[in-house]
GROMACS .gro file of C-alpha atoms in nm:
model
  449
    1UNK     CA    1   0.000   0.000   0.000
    2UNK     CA    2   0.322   0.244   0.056
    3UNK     CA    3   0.441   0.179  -0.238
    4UNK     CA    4   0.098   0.207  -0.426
    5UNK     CA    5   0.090   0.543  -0.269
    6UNK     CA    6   0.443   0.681  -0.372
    7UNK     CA    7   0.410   0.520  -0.733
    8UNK     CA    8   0.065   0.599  -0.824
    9UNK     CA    9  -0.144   0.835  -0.608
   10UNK     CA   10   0.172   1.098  -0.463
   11UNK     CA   11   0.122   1.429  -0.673
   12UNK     CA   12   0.410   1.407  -0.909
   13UNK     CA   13   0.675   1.713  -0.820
   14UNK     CA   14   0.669   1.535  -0.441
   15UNK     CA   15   0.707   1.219  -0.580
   16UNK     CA   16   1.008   1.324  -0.759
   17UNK     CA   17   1.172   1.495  -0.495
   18UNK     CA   18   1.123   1.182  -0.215
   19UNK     CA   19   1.275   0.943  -0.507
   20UNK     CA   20   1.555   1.151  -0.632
   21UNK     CA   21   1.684   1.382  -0.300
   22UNK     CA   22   1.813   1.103  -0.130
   23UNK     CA   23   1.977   0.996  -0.439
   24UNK     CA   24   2.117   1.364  -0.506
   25UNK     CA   25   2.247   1.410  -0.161
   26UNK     CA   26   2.419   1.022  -0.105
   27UNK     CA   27   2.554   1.093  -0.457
   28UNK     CA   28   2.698   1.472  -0.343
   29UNK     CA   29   2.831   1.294  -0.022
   30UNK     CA   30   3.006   1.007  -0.260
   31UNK     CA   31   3.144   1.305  -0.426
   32UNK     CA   32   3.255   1.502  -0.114
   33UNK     CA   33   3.431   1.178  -0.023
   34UNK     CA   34   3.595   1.072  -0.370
   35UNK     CA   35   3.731   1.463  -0.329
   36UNK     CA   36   3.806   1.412   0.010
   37UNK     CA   37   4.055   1.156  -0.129
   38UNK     CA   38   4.238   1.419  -0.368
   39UNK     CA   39   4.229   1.683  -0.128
   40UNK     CA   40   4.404   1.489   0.185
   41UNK     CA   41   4.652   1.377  -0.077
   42UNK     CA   42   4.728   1.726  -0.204
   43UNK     CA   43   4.756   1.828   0.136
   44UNK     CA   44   5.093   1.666   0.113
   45UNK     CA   45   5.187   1.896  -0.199
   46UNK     CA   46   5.343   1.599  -0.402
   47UNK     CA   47   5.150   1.608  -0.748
   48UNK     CA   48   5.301   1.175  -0.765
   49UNK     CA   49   5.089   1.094  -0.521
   50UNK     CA   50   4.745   1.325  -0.680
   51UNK     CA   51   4.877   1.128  -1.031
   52UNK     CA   52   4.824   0.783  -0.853
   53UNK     CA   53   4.481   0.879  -0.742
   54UNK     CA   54   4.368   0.976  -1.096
   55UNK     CA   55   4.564   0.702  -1.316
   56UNK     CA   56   4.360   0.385  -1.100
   57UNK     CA   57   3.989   0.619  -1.169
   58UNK     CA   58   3.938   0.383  -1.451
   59UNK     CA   59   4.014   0.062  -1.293
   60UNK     CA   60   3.735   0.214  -1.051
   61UNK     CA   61   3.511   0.274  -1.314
   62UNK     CA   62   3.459  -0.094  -1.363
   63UNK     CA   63   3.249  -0.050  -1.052
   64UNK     CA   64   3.031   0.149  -1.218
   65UNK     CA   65   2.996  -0.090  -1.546
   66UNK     CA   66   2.889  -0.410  -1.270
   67UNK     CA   67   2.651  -0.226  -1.099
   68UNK     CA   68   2.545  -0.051  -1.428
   69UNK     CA   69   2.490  -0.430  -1.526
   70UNK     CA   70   2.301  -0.602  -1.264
   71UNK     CA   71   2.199  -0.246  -1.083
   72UNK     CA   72   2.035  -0.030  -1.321
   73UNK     CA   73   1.902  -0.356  -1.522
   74UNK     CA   74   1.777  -0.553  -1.231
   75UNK     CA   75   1.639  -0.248  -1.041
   76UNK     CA   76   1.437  -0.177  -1.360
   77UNK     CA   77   1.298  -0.488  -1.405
   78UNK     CA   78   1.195  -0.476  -1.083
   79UNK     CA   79   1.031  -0.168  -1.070
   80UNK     CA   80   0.817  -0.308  -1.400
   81UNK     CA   81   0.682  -0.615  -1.238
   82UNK     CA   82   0.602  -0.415  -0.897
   83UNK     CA   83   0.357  -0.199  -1.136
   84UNK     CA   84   0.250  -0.538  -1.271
   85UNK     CA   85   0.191  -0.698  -0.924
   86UNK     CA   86   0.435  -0.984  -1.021
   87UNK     CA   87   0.609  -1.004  -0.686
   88UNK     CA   88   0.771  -1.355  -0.737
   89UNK     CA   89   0.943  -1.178  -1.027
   90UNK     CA   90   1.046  -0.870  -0.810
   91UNK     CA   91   1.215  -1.119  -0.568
   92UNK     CA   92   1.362  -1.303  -0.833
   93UNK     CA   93   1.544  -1.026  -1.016
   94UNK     CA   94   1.679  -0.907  -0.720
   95UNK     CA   95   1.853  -1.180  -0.591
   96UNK     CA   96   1.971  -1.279  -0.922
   97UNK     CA   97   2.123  -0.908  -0.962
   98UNK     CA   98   2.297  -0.915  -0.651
   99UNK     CA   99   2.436  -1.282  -0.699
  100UNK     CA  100   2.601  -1.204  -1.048
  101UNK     CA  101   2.719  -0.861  -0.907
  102UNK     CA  102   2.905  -1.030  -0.684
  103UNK     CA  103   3.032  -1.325  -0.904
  104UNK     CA  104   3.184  -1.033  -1.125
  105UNK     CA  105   3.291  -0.823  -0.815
  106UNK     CA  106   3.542  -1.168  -0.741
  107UNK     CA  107   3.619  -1.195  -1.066
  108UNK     CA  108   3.776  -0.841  -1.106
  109UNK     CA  109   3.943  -0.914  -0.751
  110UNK     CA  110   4.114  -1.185  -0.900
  111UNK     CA  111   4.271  -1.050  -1.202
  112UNK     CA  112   4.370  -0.721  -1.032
  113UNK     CA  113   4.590  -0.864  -0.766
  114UNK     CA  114   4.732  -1.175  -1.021
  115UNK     CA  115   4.788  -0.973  -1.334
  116UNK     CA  116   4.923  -0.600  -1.121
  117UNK     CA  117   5.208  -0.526  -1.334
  118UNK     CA  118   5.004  -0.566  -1.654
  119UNK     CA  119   4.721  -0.340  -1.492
  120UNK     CA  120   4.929  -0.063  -1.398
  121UNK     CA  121   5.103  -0.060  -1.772
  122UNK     CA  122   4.747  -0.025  -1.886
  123UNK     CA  123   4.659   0.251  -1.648
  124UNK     CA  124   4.962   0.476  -1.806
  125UNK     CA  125   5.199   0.470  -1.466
  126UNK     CA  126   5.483   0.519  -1.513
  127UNK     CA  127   5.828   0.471  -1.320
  128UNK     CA  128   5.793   0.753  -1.144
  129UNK     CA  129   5.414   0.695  -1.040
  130UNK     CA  130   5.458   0.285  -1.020
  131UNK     CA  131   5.441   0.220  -0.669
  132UNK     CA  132   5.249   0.470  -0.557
  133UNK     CA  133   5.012   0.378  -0.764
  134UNK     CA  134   5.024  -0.016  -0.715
  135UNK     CA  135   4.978   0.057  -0.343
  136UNK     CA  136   4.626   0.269  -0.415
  137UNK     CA  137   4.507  -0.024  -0.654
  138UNK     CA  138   4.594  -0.289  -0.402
  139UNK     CA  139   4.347  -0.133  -0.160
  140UNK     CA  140   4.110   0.019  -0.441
  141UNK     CA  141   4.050  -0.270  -0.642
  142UNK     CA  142   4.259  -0.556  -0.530
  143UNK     CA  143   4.087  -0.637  -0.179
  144UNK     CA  144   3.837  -0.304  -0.218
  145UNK     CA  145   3.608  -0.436  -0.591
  146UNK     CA  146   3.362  -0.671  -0.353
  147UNK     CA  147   3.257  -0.428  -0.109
  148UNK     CA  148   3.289  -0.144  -0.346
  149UNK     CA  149   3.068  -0.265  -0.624
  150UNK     CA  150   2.828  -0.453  -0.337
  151UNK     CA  151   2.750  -0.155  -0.153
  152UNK     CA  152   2.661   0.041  -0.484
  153UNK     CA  153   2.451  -0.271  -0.627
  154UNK     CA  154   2.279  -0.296  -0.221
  155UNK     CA  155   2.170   0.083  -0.331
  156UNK     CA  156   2.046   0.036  -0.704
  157UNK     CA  157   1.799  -0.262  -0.544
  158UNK     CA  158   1.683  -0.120  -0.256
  159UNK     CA  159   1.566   0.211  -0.415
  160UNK     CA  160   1.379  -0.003  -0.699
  161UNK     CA  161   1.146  -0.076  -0.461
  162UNK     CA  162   1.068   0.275  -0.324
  163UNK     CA  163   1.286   0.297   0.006
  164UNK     CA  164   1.582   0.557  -0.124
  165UNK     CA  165   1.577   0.731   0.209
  166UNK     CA  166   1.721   0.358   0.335
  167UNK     CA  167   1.925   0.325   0.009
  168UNK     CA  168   2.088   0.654   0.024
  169UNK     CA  169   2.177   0.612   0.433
  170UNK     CA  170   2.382   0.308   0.341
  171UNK     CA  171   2.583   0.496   0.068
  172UNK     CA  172   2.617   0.782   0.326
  173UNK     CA  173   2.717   0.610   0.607
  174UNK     CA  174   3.022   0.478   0.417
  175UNK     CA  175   3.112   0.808   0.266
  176UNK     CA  176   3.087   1.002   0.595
  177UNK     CA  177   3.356   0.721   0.764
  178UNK     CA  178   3.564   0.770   0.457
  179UNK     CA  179   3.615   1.121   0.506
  180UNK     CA  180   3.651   1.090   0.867
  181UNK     CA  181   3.977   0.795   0.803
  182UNK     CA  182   4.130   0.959   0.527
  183UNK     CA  183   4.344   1.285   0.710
  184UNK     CA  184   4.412   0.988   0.962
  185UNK     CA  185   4.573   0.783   0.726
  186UNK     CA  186   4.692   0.991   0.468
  187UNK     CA  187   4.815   1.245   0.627
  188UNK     CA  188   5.179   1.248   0.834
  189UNK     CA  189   5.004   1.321   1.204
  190UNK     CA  190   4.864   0.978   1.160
  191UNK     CA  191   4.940   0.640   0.945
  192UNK     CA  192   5.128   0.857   0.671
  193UNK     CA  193   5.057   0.654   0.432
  194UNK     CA  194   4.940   0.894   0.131
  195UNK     CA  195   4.769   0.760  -0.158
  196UNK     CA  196   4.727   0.408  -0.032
  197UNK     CA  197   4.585   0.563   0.333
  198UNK     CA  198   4.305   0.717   0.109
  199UNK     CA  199   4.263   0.354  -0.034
  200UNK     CA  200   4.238   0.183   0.240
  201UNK     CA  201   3.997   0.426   0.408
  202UNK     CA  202   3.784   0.353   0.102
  203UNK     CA  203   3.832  -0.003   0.140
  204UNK     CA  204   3.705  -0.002   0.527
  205UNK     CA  205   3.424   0.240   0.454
  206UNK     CA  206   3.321   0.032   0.172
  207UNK     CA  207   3.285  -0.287   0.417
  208UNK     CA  208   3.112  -0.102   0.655
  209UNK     CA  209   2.789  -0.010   0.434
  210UNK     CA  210   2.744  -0.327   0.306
  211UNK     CA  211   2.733  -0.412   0.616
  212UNK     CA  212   2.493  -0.180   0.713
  213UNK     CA  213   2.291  -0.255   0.420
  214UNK     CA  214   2.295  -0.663   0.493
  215UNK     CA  215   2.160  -0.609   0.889
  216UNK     CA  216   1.901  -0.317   0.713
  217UNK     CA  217   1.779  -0.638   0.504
  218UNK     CA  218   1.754  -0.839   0.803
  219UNK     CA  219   1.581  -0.610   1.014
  220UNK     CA  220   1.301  -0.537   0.703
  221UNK     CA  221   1.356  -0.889   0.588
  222UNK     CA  222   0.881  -0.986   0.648
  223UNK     CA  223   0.857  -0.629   0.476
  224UNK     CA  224   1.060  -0.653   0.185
  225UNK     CA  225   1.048  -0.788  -0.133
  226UNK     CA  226   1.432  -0.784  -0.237
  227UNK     CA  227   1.552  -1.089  -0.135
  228UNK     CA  228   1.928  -1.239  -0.071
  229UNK     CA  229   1.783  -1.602  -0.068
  230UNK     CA  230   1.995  -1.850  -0.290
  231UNK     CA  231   1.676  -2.038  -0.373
  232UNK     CA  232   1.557  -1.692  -0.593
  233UNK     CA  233   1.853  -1.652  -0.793
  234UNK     CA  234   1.742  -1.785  -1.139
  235UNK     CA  235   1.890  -1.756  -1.481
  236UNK     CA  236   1.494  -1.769  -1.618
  237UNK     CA  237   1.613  -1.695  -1.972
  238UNK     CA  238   1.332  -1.386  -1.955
  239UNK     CA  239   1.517  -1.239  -1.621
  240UNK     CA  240   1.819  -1.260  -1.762
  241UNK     CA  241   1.719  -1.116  -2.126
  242UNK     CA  242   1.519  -0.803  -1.928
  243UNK     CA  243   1.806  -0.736  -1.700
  244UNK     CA  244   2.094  -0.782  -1.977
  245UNK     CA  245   1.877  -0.561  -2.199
  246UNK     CA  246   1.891  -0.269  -1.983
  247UNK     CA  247   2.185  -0.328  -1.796
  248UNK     CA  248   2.455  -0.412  -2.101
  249UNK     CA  249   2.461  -0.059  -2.256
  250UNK     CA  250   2.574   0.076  -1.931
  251UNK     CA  251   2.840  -0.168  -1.912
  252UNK     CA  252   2.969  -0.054  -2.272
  253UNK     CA  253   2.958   0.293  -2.148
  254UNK     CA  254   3.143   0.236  -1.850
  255UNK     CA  255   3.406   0.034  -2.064
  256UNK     CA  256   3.433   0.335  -2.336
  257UNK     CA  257   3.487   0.563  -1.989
  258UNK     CA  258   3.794   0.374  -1.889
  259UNK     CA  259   3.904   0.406  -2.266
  260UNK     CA  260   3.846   0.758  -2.308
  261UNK     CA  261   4.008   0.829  -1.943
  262UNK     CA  262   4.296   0.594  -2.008
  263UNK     CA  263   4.341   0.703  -2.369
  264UNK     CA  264   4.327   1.120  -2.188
  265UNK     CA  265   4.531   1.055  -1.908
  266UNK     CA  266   4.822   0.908  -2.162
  267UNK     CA  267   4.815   1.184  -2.359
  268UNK     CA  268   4.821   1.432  -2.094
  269UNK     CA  269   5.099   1.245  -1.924
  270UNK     CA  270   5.272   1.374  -2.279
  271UNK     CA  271   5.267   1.754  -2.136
  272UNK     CA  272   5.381   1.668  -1.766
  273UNK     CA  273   5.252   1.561  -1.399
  274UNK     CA  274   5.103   1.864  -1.325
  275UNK     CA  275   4.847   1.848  -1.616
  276UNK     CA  276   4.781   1.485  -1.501
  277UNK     CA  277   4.733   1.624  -1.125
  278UNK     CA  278   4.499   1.906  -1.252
  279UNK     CA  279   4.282   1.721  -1.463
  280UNK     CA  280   4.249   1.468  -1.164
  281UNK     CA  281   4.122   1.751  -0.922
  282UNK     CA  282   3.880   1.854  -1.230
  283UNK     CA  283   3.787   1.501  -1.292
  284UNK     CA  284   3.660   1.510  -0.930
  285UNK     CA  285   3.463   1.804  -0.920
  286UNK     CA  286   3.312   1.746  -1.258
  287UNK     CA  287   3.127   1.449  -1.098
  288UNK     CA  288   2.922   1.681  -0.833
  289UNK     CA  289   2.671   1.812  -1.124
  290UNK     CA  290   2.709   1.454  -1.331
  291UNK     CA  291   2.575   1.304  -1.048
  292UNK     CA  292   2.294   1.555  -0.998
  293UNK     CA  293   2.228   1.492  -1.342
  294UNK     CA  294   2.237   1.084  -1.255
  295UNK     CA  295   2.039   1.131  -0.962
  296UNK     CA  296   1.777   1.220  -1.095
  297UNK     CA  297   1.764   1.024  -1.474
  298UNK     CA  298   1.814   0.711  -1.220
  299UNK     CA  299   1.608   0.842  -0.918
  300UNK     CA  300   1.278   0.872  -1.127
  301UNK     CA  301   1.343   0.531  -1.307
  302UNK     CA  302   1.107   0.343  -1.033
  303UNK     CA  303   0.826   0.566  -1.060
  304UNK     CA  304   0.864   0.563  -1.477
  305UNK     CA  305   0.919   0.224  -1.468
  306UNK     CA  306   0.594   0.122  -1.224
  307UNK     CA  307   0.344   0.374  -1.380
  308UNK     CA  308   0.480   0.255  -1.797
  309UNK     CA  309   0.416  -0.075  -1.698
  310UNK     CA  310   0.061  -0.028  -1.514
  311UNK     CA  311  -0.020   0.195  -1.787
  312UNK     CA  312  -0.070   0.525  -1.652
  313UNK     CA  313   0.091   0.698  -1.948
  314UNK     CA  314  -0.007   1.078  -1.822
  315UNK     CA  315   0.191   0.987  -1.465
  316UNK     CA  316   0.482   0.869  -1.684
  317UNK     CA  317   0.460   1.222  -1.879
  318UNK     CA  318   0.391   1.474  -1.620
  319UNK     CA  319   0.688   1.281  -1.416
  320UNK     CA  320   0.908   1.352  -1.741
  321UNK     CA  321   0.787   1.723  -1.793
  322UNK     CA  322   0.865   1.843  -1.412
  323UNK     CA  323   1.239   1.631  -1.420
  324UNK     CA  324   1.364   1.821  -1.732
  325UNK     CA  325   1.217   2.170  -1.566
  326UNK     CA  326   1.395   2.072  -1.180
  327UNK     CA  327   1.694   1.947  -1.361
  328UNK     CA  328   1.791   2.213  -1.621
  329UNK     CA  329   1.757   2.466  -1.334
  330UNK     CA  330   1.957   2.313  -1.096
  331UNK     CA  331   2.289   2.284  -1.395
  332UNK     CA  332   2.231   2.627  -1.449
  333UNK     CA  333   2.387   2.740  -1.093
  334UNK     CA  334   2.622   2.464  -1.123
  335UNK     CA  335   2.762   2.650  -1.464
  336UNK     CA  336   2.774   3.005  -1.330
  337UNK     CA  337   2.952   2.845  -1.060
  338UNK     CA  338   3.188   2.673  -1.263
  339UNK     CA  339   3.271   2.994  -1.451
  340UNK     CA  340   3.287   3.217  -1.187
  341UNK     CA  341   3.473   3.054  -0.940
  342UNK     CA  342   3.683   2.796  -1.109
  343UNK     CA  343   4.030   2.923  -0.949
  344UNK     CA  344   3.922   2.919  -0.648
  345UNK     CA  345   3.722   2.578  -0.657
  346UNK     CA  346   4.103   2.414  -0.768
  347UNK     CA  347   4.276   2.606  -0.533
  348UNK     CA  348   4.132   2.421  -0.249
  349UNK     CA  349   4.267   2.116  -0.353
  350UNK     CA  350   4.647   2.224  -0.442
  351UNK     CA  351   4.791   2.566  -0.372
  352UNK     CA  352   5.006   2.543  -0.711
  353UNK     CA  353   4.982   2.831  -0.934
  354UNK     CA  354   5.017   2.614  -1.233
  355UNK     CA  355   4.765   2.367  -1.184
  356UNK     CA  356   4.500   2.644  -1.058
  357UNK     CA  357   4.543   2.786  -1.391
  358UNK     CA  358   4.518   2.485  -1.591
  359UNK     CA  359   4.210   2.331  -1.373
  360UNK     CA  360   4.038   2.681  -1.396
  361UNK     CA  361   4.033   2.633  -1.760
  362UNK     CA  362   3.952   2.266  -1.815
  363UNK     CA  363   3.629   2.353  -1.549
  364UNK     CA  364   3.513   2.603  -1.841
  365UNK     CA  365   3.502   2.264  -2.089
  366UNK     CA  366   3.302   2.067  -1.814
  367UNK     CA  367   3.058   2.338  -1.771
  368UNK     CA  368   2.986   2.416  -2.152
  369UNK     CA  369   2.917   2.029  -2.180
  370UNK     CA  370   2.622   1.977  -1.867
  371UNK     CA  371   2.334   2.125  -2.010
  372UNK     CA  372   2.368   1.912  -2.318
  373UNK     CA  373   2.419   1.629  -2.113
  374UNK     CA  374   2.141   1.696  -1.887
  375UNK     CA  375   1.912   1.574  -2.184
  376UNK     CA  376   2.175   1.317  -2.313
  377UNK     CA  377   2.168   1.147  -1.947
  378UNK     CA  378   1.751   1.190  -1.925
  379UNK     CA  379   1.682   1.045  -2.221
  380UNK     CA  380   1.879   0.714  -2.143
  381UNK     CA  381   1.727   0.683  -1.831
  382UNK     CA  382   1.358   0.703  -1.929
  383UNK     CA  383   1.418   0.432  -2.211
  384UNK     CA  384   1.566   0.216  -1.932
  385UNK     CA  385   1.266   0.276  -1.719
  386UNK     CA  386   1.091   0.148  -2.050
  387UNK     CA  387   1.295  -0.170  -2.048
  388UNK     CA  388   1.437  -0.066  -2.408
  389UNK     CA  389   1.785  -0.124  -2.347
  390UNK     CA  390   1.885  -0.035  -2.716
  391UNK     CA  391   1.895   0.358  -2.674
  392UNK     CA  392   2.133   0.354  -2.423
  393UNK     CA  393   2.334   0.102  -2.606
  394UNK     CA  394   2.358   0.326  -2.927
  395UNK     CA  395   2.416   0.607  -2.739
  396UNK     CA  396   2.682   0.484  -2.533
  397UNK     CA  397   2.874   0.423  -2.908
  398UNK     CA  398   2.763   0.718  -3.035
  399UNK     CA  399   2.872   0.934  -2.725
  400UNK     CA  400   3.216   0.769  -2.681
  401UNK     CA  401   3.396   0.548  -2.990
  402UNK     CA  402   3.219   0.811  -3.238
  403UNK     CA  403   3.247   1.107  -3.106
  404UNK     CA  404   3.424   1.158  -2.796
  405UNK     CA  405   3.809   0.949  -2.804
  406UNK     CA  406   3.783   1.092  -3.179
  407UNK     CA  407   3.776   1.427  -3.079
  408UNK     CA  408   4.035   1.379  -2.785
  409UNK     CA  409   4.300   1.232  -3.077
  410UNK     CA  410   4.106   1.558  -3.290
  411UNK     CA  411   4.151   1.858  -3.028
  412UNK     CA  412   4.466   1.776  -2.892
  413UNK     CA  413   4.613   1.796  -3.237
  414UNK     CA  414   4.447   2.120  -3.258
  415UNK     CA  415   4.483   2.316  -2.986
  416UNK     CA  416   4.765   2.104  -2.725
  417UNK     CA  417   4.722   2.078  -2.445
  418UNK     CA  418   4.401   2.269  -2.336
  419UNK     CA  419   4.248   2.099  -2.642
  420UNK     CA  420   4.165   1.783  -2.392
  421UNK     CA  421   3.901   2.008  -2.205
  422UNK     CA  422   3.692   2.028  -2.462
  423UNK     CA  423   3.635   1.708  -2.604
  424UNK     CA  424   3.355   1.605  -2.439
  425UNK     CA  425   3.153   1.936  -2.471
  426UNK     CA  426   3.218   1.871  -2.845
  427UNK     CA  427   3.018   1.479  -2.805
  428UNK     CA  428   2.745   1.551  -2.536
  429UNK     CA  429   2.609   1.904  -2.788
  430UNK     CA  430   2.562   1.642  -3.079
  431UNK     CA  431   2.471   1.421  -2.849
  432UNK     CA  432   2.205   1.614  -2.706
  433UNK     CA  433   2.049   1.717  -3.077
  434UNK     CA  434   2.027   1.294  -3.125
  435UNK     CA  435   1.861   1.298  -2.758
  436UNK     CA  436   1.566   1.544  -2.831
  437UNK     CA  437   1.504   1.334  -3.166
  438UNK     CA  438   1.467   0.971  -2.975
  439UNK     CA  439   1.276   1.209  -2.677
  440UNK     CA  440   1.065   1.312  -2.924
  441UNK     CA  441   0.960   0.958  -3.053
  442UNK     CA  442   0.971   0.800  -2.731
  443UNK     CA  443   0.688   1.089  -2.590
  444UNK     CA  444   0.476   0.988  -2.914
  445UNK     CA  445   0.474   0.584  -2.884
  446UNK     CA  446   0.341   0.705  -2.551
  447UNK     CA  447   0.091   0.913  -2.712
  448UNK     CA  448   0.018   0.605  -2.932
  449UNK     CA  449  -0.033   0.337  -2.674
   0.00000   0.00000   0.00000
C-alpha cells in the first residue's frame, strides 16, 4: 500500500523529490568523499601521489559498469513487475542481480591482484608513479572491488522498490567514515601513508555499508520484497534477457569511460605531472553536477518504470515534464559556478599556481558540456525505465567510440594541451540534438499506446 501510494497516487513534483533527494544528496556525499581523497593527498603537496589517485579512476570505473549491469538492469525490471503486481518476479530479479554482481565483483578481484604489473602498464603509470600507484590499486581494487561494487549494487535494489531514504543512508554512512579515516591515514600526524591511506579508508568504509545494508535487510527482511535467498537466484532466460537488456549498454559505457580516461590521461601524461594532477582535481569536481544529473535520470526510473508498466501513461509524462524543468535549473547554478569561481574551486585542492590555472580552464570545458548532457543522461534513463535497453546502447557508441576518443585524438592535435578540455563538450552538444530526436519519438509511442 506504501508503495501504491508513492508510485501511483503521490502528486508528481513530491514524488520526484522523495525518489531523487536522497539519491542527489548520497551521490553529493560520494562526491565530497571521492574529493576528500584528492584533497588529503594534495595536502601533502606531491603532485606523484594526486597522479596515482587519478591514473587507478578507470580501474574504478569498472564498478560502475557491474553495478550498471546487474543495478540499473535488475532495479528496472523490478520496478516493472512491482507496477504489474508480479512479486515472485520482483524477488527473483533481485537476488539474481545481486548474486552475479558479486560473481563479477570476485572476478575483477582476482585479475587485479594476479595480473598488477600488466594493470598498472594499462593505467599509463609510469616509473615515477609505479608504486604509488600499485599501493592505491591494491586497496582500491585488489581487496576493495567486492565491497565497493556490493554496496553500490545494495543501493540500485533497494531504491527499486521505493525505500531511497534507506538506500541513500547506506551509501552515506560509508562516505561520511571515509572522510573521517582519510586525514588519519593519509596524512603524516597519523598512518602517513598517502595515496594508499586514502585507499584503504575507502576499502574499510566500503565494508562497513554493506554491512549496514545486509543487517538493514535483516531487520526489514517480512517487509521486503528484495531478497538475498539463494533459492531466488534464477537464470529464467526472460530475467536474464530483461536485465541484460537494460543493464549491457551501461556496461559498454562504462568500458568506453575507462578508454576515453585511459586514452586522456596518456596523452596528458605527454605535457607533464602537473596536467595529469589538474585534470584529476577537475575530474573530481566534474562528478558533483554529473551526479545531480544521474540522480535524478536514475532516481525517477522506479516511478517511470511502475506507472509505464501499469499503464498510466499521463503519470509517466507529467513525471518527465517536471524532471527536465527541476533538472535544467539546478545545472544552471552549477555552470555560473563553474565559470565564476573555477580558481578558487582548484585552489582548495592544491595551492600550485600552475595547476589552478590549468584546472580553472579545463572547469570552463566541463561546464559548456552539462546542459547538453542533462538531456543526453535523461533520455537514457527514461528508455531504461521502458525496459528498451537499445537507446542507451547506441548512445553509449555514439557518445564515446564516435564522437568523444575521436575528438580527444582531434583537439589535442588542434589546440595542445588545453584541447583535452573540450572534447567532451564537443560529443554531449551532438549528443544532445540525437537525444531530443529519440525524446521526441519515445513521448509519441506514448501518445500512441
Amino acid at each position: 500500500m506504501e508503495k501504491e501510494e508513492l508510485f501511483e497516487r503521490m502528486p508528481v513534483t513530491k514524488a520526484i523529490f522523495k525518489l531523487t533527494i536522497p539519491v542527489i544528496i548520497s551521490s553529493i556525499i560520494s562526491i565530497v568523499y571521492n574529493l576528500s581523497d584528492t584533497y588529503f593527498v594534495g595536502m601533502i603537496n606531491d603532485p606523484v601521489q594526486n597522479a596515482a589517485v587519478t591514473l587507478v579512476g578507470p580501474a574504478m570505473v569498472l564498478f560502475f559498469a557491474v553495478t550498471n549491469l546487474f543495478g540499473i538492469g535488475a532495479s528496472s525490471l523490478m520496478s516493472r513487475k512491482l507496477g504489474e503486481k508480479n512479486y515472485d518476479d520482483v524477488k527473483k530479479a533481485s537476488a539474481t542481480g545481486l548474486y552475479l554482481g558479486l560473481f563479477c565483483a570476485i572476478f575483477i578481484t582476482t585479475v587485479t591482484l594476479l595480473f598488477n604489473p600488466f594493470v598498472l602498464k594499462i593505467l599509463g603509470s609510469s616509473e615515477i608513479t609505479y608504486e604509488v600507484t600499485k599501493d592505491y590499486l591494491f586497496w582500491t581494487v585488489g581487496l576493495g572491488a567486492v565491497p565497493g561494487i556490493m554496496n553500490l549494487l545494495f543501493s540500485f535494489i533497494i531504491r527499486a522498490e521505493g525505500r531511497a531514504i534507506q538506500a541513500s543512508v547506506g551509501a552515506m554512512s560509508g562516505c561520511i567514515l571515509n572522510i573521517i579515516l582519510d586525514p588519519f591515514f593519509i596524512l603524516p600526524f597519523g598512518l602517513n601513508m598517502g595515496a594508499a591511506g586514502a585507499g584503504l579508508a575507502t576499502f574499510i568504509s566500503n565494508t562497513f555499508a554493506c554491512v549496514y545494508f545486509l543487517v538493514l535487510l535483516f531487520i526489514i527482511r517480512k517487509n521486503t520484497l528484495v531478497s538475498l535467498n539463494p533459492k531466488h537466484f534464477t537464470l529464467r532466460p526472460d530475467i536474464i534477457k530483461n536485465i541484460f537488456v537494460v543493464g549491457i549498454p551501461g556496461v559498454f559505457q562504462n568500458l568506453l569511460n575507462v578508454t576515453g580516461m585511459t586514452i586522456l590521461n596518456n596523452l596528458a601524461s605527454g605535457y607533464g605531472t602537473d596536467l595529469v594532477a589538474s585534470m584529476g582535481i577537475v575530474g573530481k569536481i566534474n562528478q558533483i553536477p554529473i551526479q545531480v544529473i544521474f540522480g535524478f535520470s536514475q532516481g525517477i526510473m522506479p516511478l517511470i518504470g511502475y506507472n509505464y508498466a501499469s499503464k498510466n501513461i499521463k503519470r509517466v509524462k507529467e513525471t518527465i515534464s517536471k524532471e527536465f524543468k527541476i533538472i535544467l535549473g539546478l545545472i544552471f547554478l552549477i555552470i555560473v559556478t563553474f565559470i565564476c569561481c573555477g580558481k578558487p574551486i582548484v585552489r582548495m585542492f592544491m595551492d600550485n599556481d600552475n595547476i589552478v590555472t590549468i584546472g580553472a580552464r579545463f572547469l570552463i570545458g566541463t561546464a559548456i558540456s552539462l546542459p547538453f548532457m542533462s538531456f543526453d543522461f535523461v533520455t537514457v534513463g527514461i528508455s531504461q525505465s521502458f525496459g528498451i535497453g537499445k537507446v542507451a546502447l547506441v548512445f553509449s557508441f555514439l557518445r564515446k567510440a564516435f564522437l568523444e576518443i575521436p575528438f580527444i585524438f582531434l583537439f589535442s592535435h588542434l589546440f595542445g594541451m588545453y584541447g583535452l578540455a573540450f572534447p567532451a563538450a564537443g560529443a554531449e552538444f551532438i549528443m544532445s540534438i540525437i537525444a531530443f530526436i529519440v525524446l521526441v519519438k519515445l513521448l509519441n509511442n506514448l501518445k500512441t499506446e
